[in-house]
PDB file of C-alpha atoms in Angstrom:
ATOM      1  CA  UNK A  16     -11.131 158.086 100.204  1.00 48.00           C
ATOM      2  CA  UNK A  17     -14.163 159.788 101.883  1.00 54.00           C
ATOM      3  CA  UNK A  18     -13.685 158.420 105.353  1.00 67.00           C
ATOM      4  CA  UNK A  19     -13.087 161.219 107.745  1.00 87.00           C
ATOM      5  CA  UNK A  20     -13.762 164.097 105.928  1.00 93.00           C
ATOM      6  CA  UNK A  21     -15.470 166.929 107.632  1.00 94.00           C
ATOM      7  CA  UNK A  22     -18.064 168.124 104.948  1.00 95.00           C
ATOM      8  CA  UNK A  23     -18.513 171.654 106.874  1.00 96.00           C
ATOM      9  CA  UNK A  24     -14.783 172.239 106.248  1.00 97.00           C
ATOM     10  CA  UNK A  25     -15.030 171.197 102.587  1.00 96.00           C
ATOM     11  CA  UNK A  26     -18.161 173.632 102.514  1.00 96.00           C
ATOM     12  CA  UNK A  27     -16.199 176.276 104.156  1.00 98.00           C
ATOM     13  CA  UNK A  28     -13.375 175.856 101.940  1.00 96.00           C
ATOM     14  CA  UNK A  29     -15.316 176.266  98.812  1.00 96.00           C
ATOM     15  CA  UNK A  30     -17.446 179.604 100.420  1.00 96.00           C
ATOM     16  CA  UNK A  31     -14.031 181.046 101.144  1.00 97.00           C
ATOM     17  CA  UNK A  32     -12.516 180.969  97.440  1.00 96.00           C
ATOM     18  CA  UNK A  33     -15.734 181.874  95.948  1.00 95.00           C
ATOM     19  CA  UNK A  34     -15.670 185.072  98.444  1.00 96.00           C
ATOM     20  CA  UNK A  35     -12.182 185.630  97.696  1.00 95.00           C
ATOM     21  CA  UNK A  36     -13.147 185.214  93.474  1.00 94.00           C
ATOM     22  CA  UNK A  37     -16.281 188.078  94.387  1.00 95.00           C
ATOM     23  CA  UNK A  38     -13.575 190.564  95.814  1.00 94.00           C
ATOM     24  CA  UNK A  39     -11.259 190.085  92.995  1.00 91.00           C
ATOM     25  CA  UNK A  40      -8.847 187.567  94.437  1.00 92.00           C
ATOM     26  CA  UNK A  41      -7.420 184.330  92.937  1.00 92.00           C
ATOM     27  CA  UNK A  42      -9.535 181.078  93.469  1.00 93.00           C
ATOM     28  CA  UNK A  43      -7.901 179.097  95.983  1.00 95.00           C
ATOM     29  CA  UNK A  44      -8.373 178.256  99.580  1.00 96.00           C
ATOM     30  CA  UNK A  45      -7.262 176.801 102.775  1.00 97.00           C
ATOM     31  CA  UNK A  46      -8.835 175.397 105.751  1.00 98.00           C
ATOM     32  CA  UNK A  47      -7.170 173.628 108.878  1.00 98.00           C
ATOM     33  CA  UNK A  48      -9.092 172.177 111.010  1.00 97.00           C
ATOM     34  CA  UNK A  49      -8.338 169.975 114.260  1.00 96.00           C
ATOM     35  CA  UNK A  50      -9.295 166.317 114.815  1.00 93.00           C
ATOM     36  CA  UNK A  51     -13.124 167.102 115.927  1.00 94.00           C
ATOM     37  CA  UNK A  52     -13.434 169.522 112.745  1.00 95.00           C
ATOM     38  CA  UNK A  53     -12.790 172.706 114.683  1.00 97.00           C
ATOM     39  CA  UNK A  54     -11.380 175.092 112.376  1.00 98.00           C
ATOM     40  CA  UNK A  55      -7.969 176.593 113.493  1.00 98.00           C
ATOM     41  CA  UNK A  56      -6.874 179.098 110.446  1.00 98.00           C
ATOM     42  CA  UNK A  57      -8.366 180.045 107.048  1.00 98.00           C
ATOM     43  CA  UNK A  58      -6.788 181.591 104.041  1.00 98.00           C
ATOM     44  CA  UNK A  59      -7.335 183.044 100.326  1.00 97.00           C
ATOM     45  CA  UNK A  60      -4.656 183.097  98.125  1.00 96.00           C
ATOM     46  CA  UNK A  61      -3.365 186.673  98.494  1.00 97.00           C
ATOM     47  CA  UNK A  62      -0.210 186.792  96.317  1.00 94.00           C
ATOM     48  CA  UNK A  63      -1.944 189.440  94.300  1.00 91.00           C
ATOM     49  CA  UNK A  64      -3.177 191.635  97.158  1.00 95.00           C
ATOM     50  CA  UNK A  65       0.078 191.416  98.843  1.00 96.00           C
ATOM     51  CA  UNK A  66       2.751 190.917  95.744  1.00 96.00           C
ATOM     52  CA  UNK A  67       3.986 188.282  97.654  1.00 97.00           C
ATOM     53  CA  UNK A  68       4.613 185.061  95.727  1.00 94.00           C
ATOM     54  CA  UNK A  69       4.537 182.701  98.940  1.00 96.00           C
ATOM     55  CA  UNK A  70       1.419 184.096 100.223  1.00 97.00           C
ATOM     56  CA  UNK A  71      -0.566 180.856  98.536  1.00 97.00           C
ATOM     57  CA  UNK A  72      -3.859 179.763 100.562  1.00 98.00           C
ATOM     58  CA  UNK A  73      -1.969 176.821 102.348  1.00 97.00           C
ATOM     59  CA  UNK A  74       1.108 178.740 103.523  1.00 98.00           C
ATOM     60  CA  UNK A  75      -1.107 181.415 104.633  1.00 98.00           C
ATOM     61  CA  UNK A  76      -3.420 179.211 106.890  1.00 98.00           C
ATOM     62  CA  UNK A  77      -0.190 177.238 108.085  1.00 98.00           C
ATOM     63  CA  UNK A  78       1.520 180.897 109.152  1.00 98.00           C
ATOM     64  CA  UNK A  79      -1.874 181.345 110.890  1.00 98.00           C
ATOM     65  CA  UNK A  80      -2.373 178.060 112.598  1.00 98.00           C
ATOM     66  CA  UNK A  81       1.164 177.988 113.540  1.00 98.00           C
ATOM     67  CA  UNK A  82       1.056 181.236 115.062  1.00 98.00           C
ATOM     68  CA  UNK A  83      -2.505 180.614 116.755  1.00 98.00           C
ATOM     69  CA  UNK A  84      -1.298 176.921 118.304  1.00 98.00           C
ATOM     70  CA  UNK A  85       2.671 178.066 118.755  1.00 98.00           C
ATOM     71  CA  UNK A  86       4.336 175.201 117.076  1.00 97.00           C
ATOM     72  CA  UNK A  87       5.414 174.359 113.587  1.00 96.00           C
ATOM     73  CA  UNK A  88       3.843 170.799 113.759  1.00 97.00           C
ATOM     74  CA  UNK A  89       0.533 170.735 112.577  1.00 98.00           C
ATOM     75  CA  UNK A  90       0.438 166.815 113.503  1.00 95.00           C
ATOM     76  CA  UNK A  91      -3.617 166.633 114.781  1.00 94.00           C
ATOM     77  CA  UNK A  92      -5.135 168.669 112.105  1.00 97.00           C
ATOM     78  CA  UNK A  93      -6.433 167.983 108.494  1.00 95.00           C
ATOM     79  CA  UNK A  94      -5.906 170.415 105.694  1.00 97.00           C
ATOM     80  CA  UNK A  95      -8.704 171.020 103.094  1.00 96.00           C
ATOM     81  CA  UNK A  96      -7.198 172.692 100.129  1.00 95.00           C
ATOM     82  CA  UNK A  97      -9.318 174.036  97.144  1.00 95.00           C
ATOM     83  CA  UNK A  98      -6.998 172.419  94.323  1.00 93.00           C
ATOM     84  CA  UNK A  99      -3.894 170.167  94.617  1.00 90.00           C
ATOM     85  CA  UNK A 100      -0.788 171.974  96.396  1.00 90.00           C
ATOM     86  CA  UNK A 101       1.625 173.135  94.397  1.00 88.00           C
ATOM     87  CA  UNK A 102       5.003 171.973  94.990  1.00 86.00           C
ATOM     88  CA  UNK A 103       5.765 175.001  97.243  1.00 90.00           C
ATOM     89  CA  UNK A 104       2.486 174.562  99.425  1.00 93.00           C
ATOM     90  CA  UNK A 105       3.349 170.664  99.476  1.00 91.00           C
ATOM     91  CA  UNK A 106       6.635 170.826 100.588  1.00 92.00           C
ATOM     92  CA  UNK A 107       5.224 173.192 103.581  1.00 96.00           C
ATOM     93  CA  UNK A 108       2.827 171.023 104.553  1.00 96.00           C
ATOM     94  CA  UNK A 109       5.289 167.863 104.624  1.00 94.00           C
ATOM     95  CA  UNK A 110       7.233 170.047 107.222  1.00 96.00           C
ATOM     96  CA  UNK A 111       4.276 170.550 109.351  1.00 96.00           C
ATOM     97  CA  UNK A 112       3.343 167.296 109.027  1.00 95.00           C
ATOM     98  CA  UNK A 113      -0.591 166.814 109.274  1.00 96.00           C
ATOM     99  CA  UNK A 114      -2.695 163.838 109.678  1.00 95.00           C
ATOM    100  CA  UNK A 115      -3.821 164.603 106.161  1.00 95.00           C
ATOM    101  CA  UNK A 116      -4.580 166.547 102.904  1.00 96.00           C
ATOM    102  CA  UNK A 117      -8.015 166.968 101.365  1.00 95.00           C
ATOM    103  CA  UNK A 118      -7.920 168.755  97.905  1.00 95.00           C
ATOM    104  CA  UNK A 119     -11.206 169.211  95.949  1.00 95.00           C
ATOM    105  CA  UNK A 120     -10.117 169.746  92.426  1.00 92.00           C
ATOM    106  CA  UNK A 121      -7.186 168.454  90.627  1.00 88.00           C
ATOM    107  CA  UNK A 122      -4.763 170.680  88.292  1.00 83.00           C
ATOM    108  CA  UNK A 123      -5.704 169.095  85.135  1.00 83.00           C
ATOM    109  CA  UNK A 124      -9.497 169.882  86.005  1.00 88.00           C
ATOM    110  CA  UNK A 125      -9.151 173.677  86.795  1.00 85.00           C
ATOM    111  CA  UNK A 126      -6.288 174.257  84.458  1.00 79.00           C
ATOM    112  CA  UNK A 127      -9.116 174.679  81.727  1.00 82.00           C
ATOM    113  CA  UNK A 128     -10.171 177.811  83.549  1.00 84.00           C
ATOM    114  CA  UNK A 129      -7.147 179.062  85.123  1.00 81.00           C
ATOM    115  CA  UNK A 130      -3.443 179.831  83.614  1.00 75.00           C
ATOM    116  CA  UNK A 131      -0.888 180.631  85.621  1.00 71.00           C
ATOM    117  CA  UNK A 132       2.459 180.578  83.526  1.00 68.00           C
ATOM    118  CA  UNK A 133       5.800 181.744  84.839  1.00 71.00           C
ATOM    119  CA  UNK A 134       9.163 182.596  83.221  1.00 72.00           C
ATOM    120  CA  UNK A 135      10.710 179.193  84.336  1.00 73.00           C
ATOM    121  CA  UNK A 136       7.567 177.032  84.362  1.00 71.00           C
ATOM    122  CA  UNK A 137       3.662 176.642  83.270  1.00 72.00           C
ATOM    123  CA  UNK A 138       1.268 174.386  84.572  1.00 66.00           C
ATOM    124  CA  UNK A 139       2.503 171.392  82.236  1.00 70.00           C
ATOM    125  CA  UNK A 140       5.810 171.503  83.549  1.00 76.00           C
ATOM    126  CA  UNK A 141       5.582 172.848  87.209  1.00 74.00           C
ATOM    127  CA  UNK A 142       5.708 169.812  88.930  1.00 75.00           C
ATOM    128  CA  UNK A 143       8.117 167.815  86.526  1.00 82.00           C
ATOM    129  CA  UNK A 144      10.976 170.455  86.733  1.00 78.00           C
ATOM    130  CA  UNK A 145      11.207 169.402  90.863  1.00 77.00           C
ATOM    131  CA  UNK A 146      12.083 166.182  89.658  1.00 82.00           C
ATOM    132  CA  UNK A 147      14.604 167.196  87.586  1.00 85.00           C
ATOM    133  CA  UNK A 148      18.207 167.373  88.633  1.00 87.00           C
ATOM    134  CA  UNK A 149      19.441 170.392  89.268  1.00 84.00           C
ATOM    135  CA  UNK A 150      21.353 170.861  86.213  1.00 91.00           C
ATOM    136  CA  UNK A 151      18.859 170.017  84.020  1.00 89.00           C
ATOM    137  CA  UNK A 152      15.934 172.629  85.440  1.00 80.00           C
ATOM    138  CA  UNK A 153      14.766 175.293  83.366  1.00 81.00           C
ATOM    139  CA  UNK A 154      15.746 178.061  85.836  1.00 78.00           C
ATOM    140  CA  UNK A 155      19.487 178.457  85.745  1.00 82.00           C
ATOM    141  CA  UNK A 156      20.833 176.928  89.078  1.00 82.00           C
ATOM    142  CA  UNK A 157      24.512 177.052  89.830  1.00 85.00           C
ATOM    143  CA  UNK A 158      26.229 174.938  92.682  1.00 86.00           C
ATOM    144  CA  UNK A 159      28.766 176.613  94.022  1.00 89.00           C
ATOM    145  CA  UNK A 160      30.126 174.930  97.315  1.00 81.00           C
ATOM    146  CA  UNK A 161      32.115 176.696 100.287  1.00 88.00           C
ATOM    147  CA  UNK A 162      33.370 174.298 102.327  1.00 88.00           C
ATOM    148  CA  UNK A 163      33.370 177.232 105.340  1.00 89.00           C
ATOM    149  CA  UNK A 164      29.434 176.812 105.296  1.00 90.00           C
ATOM    150  CA  UNK A 165      29.879 173.318 106.718  1.00 88.00           C
ATOM    151  CA  UNK A 166      31.023 174.825 110.013  1.00 90.00           C
ATOM    152  CA  UNK A 167      27.765 176.484 110.459  1.00 90.00           C
ATOM    153  CA  UNK A 168      26.074 173.212 110.423  1.00 87.00           C
ATOM    154  CA  UNK A 169      28.413 171.546 112.652  1.00 89.00           C
ATOM    155  CA  UNK A 170      28.198 174.365 115.280  1.00 91.00           C
ATOM    156  CA  UNK A 171      24.284 173.986 115.243  1.00 90.00           C
ATOM    157  CA  UNK A 172      24.735 170.343 115.529  1.00 91.00           C
ATOM    158  CA  UNK A 173      27.079 171.018 118.399  1.00 92.00           C
ATOM    159  CA  UNK A 174      24.574 173.851 120.170  1.00 93.00           C
ATOM    160  CA  UNK A 175      21.343 171.065 119.808  1.00 92.00           C
ATOM    161  CA  UNK A 176      22.881 167.822 120.376  1.00 88.00           C
ATOM    162  CA  UNK A 177      20.905 166.006 122.798  1.00 77.00           C
TER     163      UNK A 177
END
């Protein structure tokens, strides 16, 4: 699908990713544009620079756009992302509900050149981990139910009932 893809935003995404790599950063970038193609936010991956594992380009661009627009809803926006979003970034995008996400490289294609293996996942297992029941994941995950926690949600619901 190439309809309504802004070539200037595509190019800008590639340009800032290249600039990031030349400056010693990682090869990931995101541009968020409005329906007219005006760039609202742009960011590159800042994980190494900030030592923040959540500082992916998509997350950084979302933070900028939401502050700028004073909303968590980016419903009239298009995301231009250099690489297919990871599950964390994909989840964040679902939360802010853009019109669409355009990605320029698949994980399989860039995986030949960029490796990122962590303790509980590798690129080969990353996406599969999220589809598993929590009892089957590589990372030990324990469900420790506390009945009192429901009171917190009940209070929220009471305060926010319309």
